[in-house]
């Protein structure tokens, strides 16, 4: 299949999925935070944890630490107590404090709009960095998590081995105006239809 055919296939599939999920009000972990630093921290916390678990924990964290400075100065054990219901809570407690310190020290408390700088922050990979670019800075960026990676491969849009490869492959076939929408639509879709059955996935959006 040529790149134009893949582009047409992507658009056809995405429009159907968007029609089904665009009005879905379900909140994901990176959605609707007041401050950019909160979006960053909540997304770090969400790795390998369900959004339904992450969001209330993040709300508790931000209630106790209402500023980036207060979180940077937080006691590790106090953060760990708040994180007790999260997977990999010890690593995440360390990362959110480290990330807060890094943003203050390296970027003067501002959330960078450059992916090369964001991925230097503790706990931040390309998925989190791209989500921050889209949510905080309203940039065209493709956030690839496990759902996006799985769906893109099962649907035959890409043939990739890891999320970074998927991100680059999708950039070649998806028009830029769709980039920042892909994650939310594919995550909502992927949560409802697990597994690798292409027919089942497509039937769900017909």
Short mmCIF file of N, CA and C in Angstrom, two decimals, residues 68-154:
data_model
loop_
_atom_site.label_atom_id
_atom_site.label_comp_id
_atom_site.label_asym_id
_atom_site.label_seq_id
_atom_site.Cartn_x
_atom_site.Cartn_y
_atom_site.Cartn_z
N UNK A 68 4.13 24.51 41.83
CA UNK A 68 5.28 23.72 41.39
C UNK A 68 6.39 23.76 42.44
N UNK A 69 6.57 24.92 43.05
CA UNK A 69 7.61 25.09 44.08
C UNK A 69 7.34 24.19 45.28
N UNK A 70 6.08 24.15 45.72
CA UNK A 70 5.77 23.32 46.90
C UNK A 70 5.96 21.84 46.60
N UNK A 71 5.68 21.43 45.36
CA UNK A 71 5.88 20.03 44.99
C UNK A 71 7.38 19.72 44.87
N UNK A 72 8.14 20.66 44.37
CA UNK A 72 9.59 20.47 44.26
C UNK A 72 10.23 20.30 45.64
N UNK A 73 9.63 20.91 46.64
CA UNK A 73 10.17 20.86 48.01
C UNK A 73 9.48 19.77 48.86
N UNK A 74 8.62 18.98 48.23
CA UNK A 74 7.85 17.98 48.97
C UNK A 74 8.73 16.86 49.51
N UNK A 75 8.29 16.30 50.62
CA UNK A 75 8.97 15.14 51.20
C UNK A 75 8.55 13.88 50.42
N UNK A 76 9.54 13.10 50.03
CA UNK A 76 9.28 11.90 49.23
C UNK A 76 8.25 10.97 49.88
N UNK A 77 8.38 10.72 51.18
CA UNK A 77 7.48 9.79 51.86
C UNK A 77 6.03 10.30 51.90
N UNK A 78 5.87 11.63 51.97
CA UNK A 78 4.53 12.20 51.96
C UNK A 78 3.87 12.04 50.59
N UNK A 79 4.67 12.21 49.54
CA UNK A 79 4.16 12.01 48.18
C UNK A 79 3.84 10.53 47.98
N UNK A 80 4.71 9.67 48.47
CA UNK A 80 4.50 8.22 48.32
C UNK A 80 3.19 7.78 48.97
N UNK A 81 2.84 8.38 50.11
CA UNK A 81 1.57 8.05 50.78
C UNK A 81 0.39 8.37 49.87
N UNK A 82 0.45 9.50 49.20
CA UNK A 82 -0.62 9.90 48.28
C UNK A 82 -0.69 8.95 47.09
N UNK A 83 0.48 8.42 46.68
CA UNK A 83 0.58 7.58 45.49
C UNK A 83 0.36 6.09 45.77
N UNK A 84 -0.06 5.73 46.97
CA UNK A 84 -0.08 4.30 47.33
C UNK A 84 -0.93 3.43 46.40
N UNK A 85 -1.95 4.02 45.75
CA UNK A 85 -2.81 3.22 44.87
C UNK A 85 -2.31 3.16 43.42
N UNK A 86 -1.21 3.86 43.12
CA UNK A 86 -0.67 3.88 41.76
C UNK A 86 0.34 2.76 41.55
N UNK A 87 0.37 2.21 40.36
CA UNK A 87 1.44 1.27 40.00
C UNK A 87 2.76 2.02 39.95
N UNK A 88 3.84 1.34 40.31
CA UNK A 88 5.19 1.94 40.30
C UNK A 88 5.23 3.23 41.11
N UNK A 89 4.55 3.21 42.27
CA UNK A 89 4.40 4.45 43.03
C UNK A 89 5.72 5.01 43.57
N UNK A 90 6.66 4.16 43.89
CA UNK A 90 7.95 4.66 44.41
C UNK A 90 8.71 5.43 43.33
N UNK A 91 8.74 4.86 42.13
CA UNK A 91 9.41 5.53 41.02
C UNK A 91 8.70 6.83 40.67
N UNK A 92 7.37 6.80 40.65
CA UNK A 92 6.61 7.98 40.28
C UNK A 92 6.75 9.10 41.31
N UNK A 93 6.78 8.74 42.58
CA UNK A 93 6.97 9.77 43.62
C UNK A 93 8.32 10.46 43.43
N UNK A 94 9.32 9.67 43.14
CA UNK A 94 10.66 10.21 42.88
C UNK A 94 10.66 11.11 41.63
N UNK A 95 9.96 10.64 40.59
CA UNK A 95 9.95 11.38 39.33
C UNK A 95 9.20 12.71 39.42
N UNK A 96 8.06 12.74 40.10
CA UNK A 96 7.30 14.00 40.12
C UNK A 96 8.03 15.08 40.92
N UNK A 97 8.72 14.68 41.97
CA UNK A 97 9.51 15.66 42.73
C UNK A 97 10.70 16.10 41.87
N UNK A 98 11.36 15.12 41.23
CA UNK A 98 12.51 15.44 40.37
C UNK A 98 12.12 16.30 39.18
N UNK A 99 10.96 16.00 38.59
CA UNK A 99 10.47 16.78 37.44
C UNK A 99 10.18 18.22 37.86
N UNK A 100 9.57 18.38 39.02
CA UNK A 100 9.26 19.73 39.52
C UNK A 100 10.53 20.54 39.73
N UNK A 101 11.52 19.91 40.34
CA UNK A 101 12.81 20.59 40.55
C UNK A 101 13.45 20.94 39.22
N UNK A 102 13.39 20.02 38.27
CA UNK A 102 14.01 20.22 36.96
C UNK A 102 13.37 21.39 36.21
N UNK A 103 12.04 21.47 36.22
CA UNK A 103 11.34 22.55 35.52
C UNK A 103 11.71 23.90 36.11
N UNK A 104 11.84 23.96 37.43
CA UNK A 104 12.22 25.22 38.08
C UNK A 104 13.68 25.57 37.78
N UNK A 105 14.55 24.59 37.94
CA UNK A 105 15.99 24.84 37.77
C UNK A 105 16.38 25.09 36.31
N UNK A 106 15.88 24.25 35.39
CA UNK A 106 16.32 24.32 34.00
C UNK A 106 15.51 25.31 33.16
N UNK A 107 14.23 25.49 33.53
CA UNK A 107 13.35 26.29 32.66
C UNK A 107 12.64 27.42 33.39
N UNK A 108 13.13 27.77 34.58
CA UNK A 108 12.56 28.90 35.30
C UNK A 108 11.09 28.73 35.67
N UNK A 109 10.67 27.48 35.83
CA UNK A 109 9.29 27.21 36.21
C UNK A 109 8.32 27.16 35.05
N UNK A 110 8.82 27.40 33.83
CA UNK A 110 7.97 27.35 32.64
C UNK A 110 8.01 25.95 32.02
N UNK A 111 6.90 25.54 31.42
CA UNK A 111 6.86 24.25 30.74
C UNK A 111 7.32 24.47 29.30
N UNK A 112 8.44 23.87 28.96
CA UNK A 112 9.03 24.07 27.63
C UNK A 112 8.09 23.62 26.52
N UNK A 113 8.24 24.26 25.36
CA UNK A 113 7.46 23.85 24.18
C UNK A 113 8.33 23.14 23.16
N UNK A 114 9.47 22.63 23.63
CA UNK A 114 10.38 21.88 22.75
C UNK A 114 10.52 20.45 23.27
N UNK A 115 10.26 19.48 22.40
CA UNK A 115 10.29 18.07 22.83
C UNK A 115 11.68 17.66 23.31
N UNK A 116 12.73 18.22 22.68
CA UNK A 116 14.10 17.86 23.07
C UNK A 116 14.38 18.27 24.52
N UNK A 117 13.76 19.34 24.97
CA UNK A 117 13.95 19.80 26.35
C UNK A 117 13.04 19.03 27.31
N UNK A 118 11.84 18.77 26.89
CA UNK A 118 10.89 18.07 27.76
C UNK A 118 11.37 16.67 28.12
N UNK A 119 11.94 15.96 27.15
CA UNK A 119 12.35 14.57 27.43
C UNK A 119 13.57 14.47 28.34
N UNK A 120 14.16 15.61 28.68
CA UNK A 120 15.28 15.61 29.65
C UNK A 120 14.77 15.65 31.09
N UNK A 121 13.48 15.93 31.25
CA UNK A 121 12.88 16.02 32.58
C UNK A 121 12.68 14.60 33.14
N UNK A 122 12.99 14.37 34.43
CA UNK A 122 12.80 13.03 35.01
C UNK A 122 11.38 12.50 34.81
N UNK A 123 11.29 11.26 34.35
CA UNK A 123 10.00 10.62 34.17
C UNK A 123 9.28 10.95 32.88
N UNK A 124 9.89 11.78 32.03
CA UNK A 124 9.24 12.23 30.80
C UNK A 124 9.85 11.54 29.57
N UNK A 125 9.01 10.78 28.87
CA UNK A 125 9.39 10.19 27.59
C UNK A 125 8.67 10.92 26.48
N UNK A 126 8.72 10.39 25.29
CA UNK A 126 8.10 11.07 24.15
C UNK A 126 6.57 11.14 24.27
N UNK A 127 5.97 10.12 24.87
CA UNK A 127 4.51 10.14 25.02
C UNK A 127 4.08 11.33 25.86
N UNK A 128 4.68 11.47 27.03
CA UNK A 128 4.34 12.58 27.92
C UNK A 128 4.69 13.92 27.28
N UNK A 129 5.87 13.99 26.65
CA UNK A 129 6.30 15.24 26.02
C UNK A 129 5.33 15.68 24.93
N UNK A 130 4.92 14.74 24.08
CA UNK A 130 3.99 15.08 23.00
C UNK A 130 2.63 15.49 23.54
N UNK A 131 2.18 14.84 24.60
CA UNK A 131 0.90 15.21 25.17
C UNK A 131 0.95 16.63 25.73
N UNK A 132 2.06 16.97 26.38
CA UNK A 132 2.24 18.33 26.91
C UNK A 132 2.24 19.35 25.77
N UNK A 133 2.92 19.03 24.68
CA UNK A 133 2.95 19.94 23.53
C UNK A 133 1.53 20.19 23.01
N UNK A 134 0.73 19.13 22.94
CA UNK A 134 -0.64 19.25 22.42
C UNK A 134 -1.57 19.95 23.40
N UNK A 135 -1.52 19.53 24.67
CA UNK A 135 -2.46 20.04 25.66
C UNK A 135 -2.10 21.43 26.19
N UNK A 136 -0.83 21.63 26.46
CA UNK A 136 -0.40 22.89 27.09
C UNK A 136 -0.11 23.96 26.04
N UNK A 137 0.57 23.56 24.96
CA UNK A 137 1.01 24.54 23.97
C UNK A 137 0.19 24.53 22.68
N UNK A 138 -0.82 23.64 22.61
CA UNK A 138 -1.70 23.56 21.44
C UNK A 138 -0.93 23.34 20.13
N UNK A 139 0.14 22.56 20.23
CA UNK A 139 0.95 22.26 19.04
C UNK A 139 0.45 20.98 18.37
N UNK A 140 0.75 20.84 17.09
CA UNK A 140 0.44 19.61 16.38
C UNK A 140 1.47 18.55 16.79
N UNK A 141 1.05 17.58 17.56
CA UNK A 141 1.96 16.51 17.98
C UNK A 141 1.16 15.24 18.17
N UNK A 142 1.79 14.11 17.88
CA UNK A 142 1.12 12.82 17.98
C UNK A 142 1.59 12.10 19.25
N UNK A 143 0.68 11.92 20.17
CA UNK A 143 0.97 11.23 21.43
C UNK A 143 0.68 9.74 21.25
N UNK A 144 1.71 8.92 21.33
CA UNK A 144 1.54 7.48 21.11
C UNK A 144 1.71 6.72 22.42
N UNK A 145 0.59 6.18 22.91
CA UNK A 145 0.65 5.28 24.06
C UNK A 145 0.39 3.86 23.56
N UNK A 146 0.12 2.94 24.46
CA UNK A 146 -0.07 1.55 24.05
C UNK A 146 -1.30 1.38 23.16
N UNK A 147 -2.36 2.14 23.43
CA UNK A 147 -3.58 2.05 22.62
C UNK A 147 -3.33 2.52 21.19
N UNK A 148 -2.69 3.66 21.05
CA UNK A 148 -2.41 4.23 19.72
C UNK A 148 -1.49 3.29 18.94
N UNK A 149 -0.46 2.79 19.60
CA UNK A 149 0.49 1.88 18.96
C UNK A 149 -0.22 0.61 18.48
N UNK A 150 -1.05 0.04 19.35
CA UNK A 150 -1.77 -1.20 19.00
C UNK A 150 -2.75 -0.97 17.87
N UNK A 151 -3.61 0.01 18.00
CA UNK A 151 -4.63 0.24 16.99
C UNK A 151 -4.03 0.57 15.63
N UNK A 152 -3.01 1.43 15.62
CA UNK A 152 -2.40 1.82 14.34
C UNK A 152 -1.84 0.61 13.61
N UNK A 153 -1.27 -0.35 14.36
CA UNK A 153 -0.72 -1.55 13.74
C UNK A 153 -1.80 -2.54 13.34
N UNK A 154 -2.77 -2.77 14.22
CA UNK A 154 -3.84 -3.72 13.92
C UNK A 154 -4.65 -3.27 12.71
#
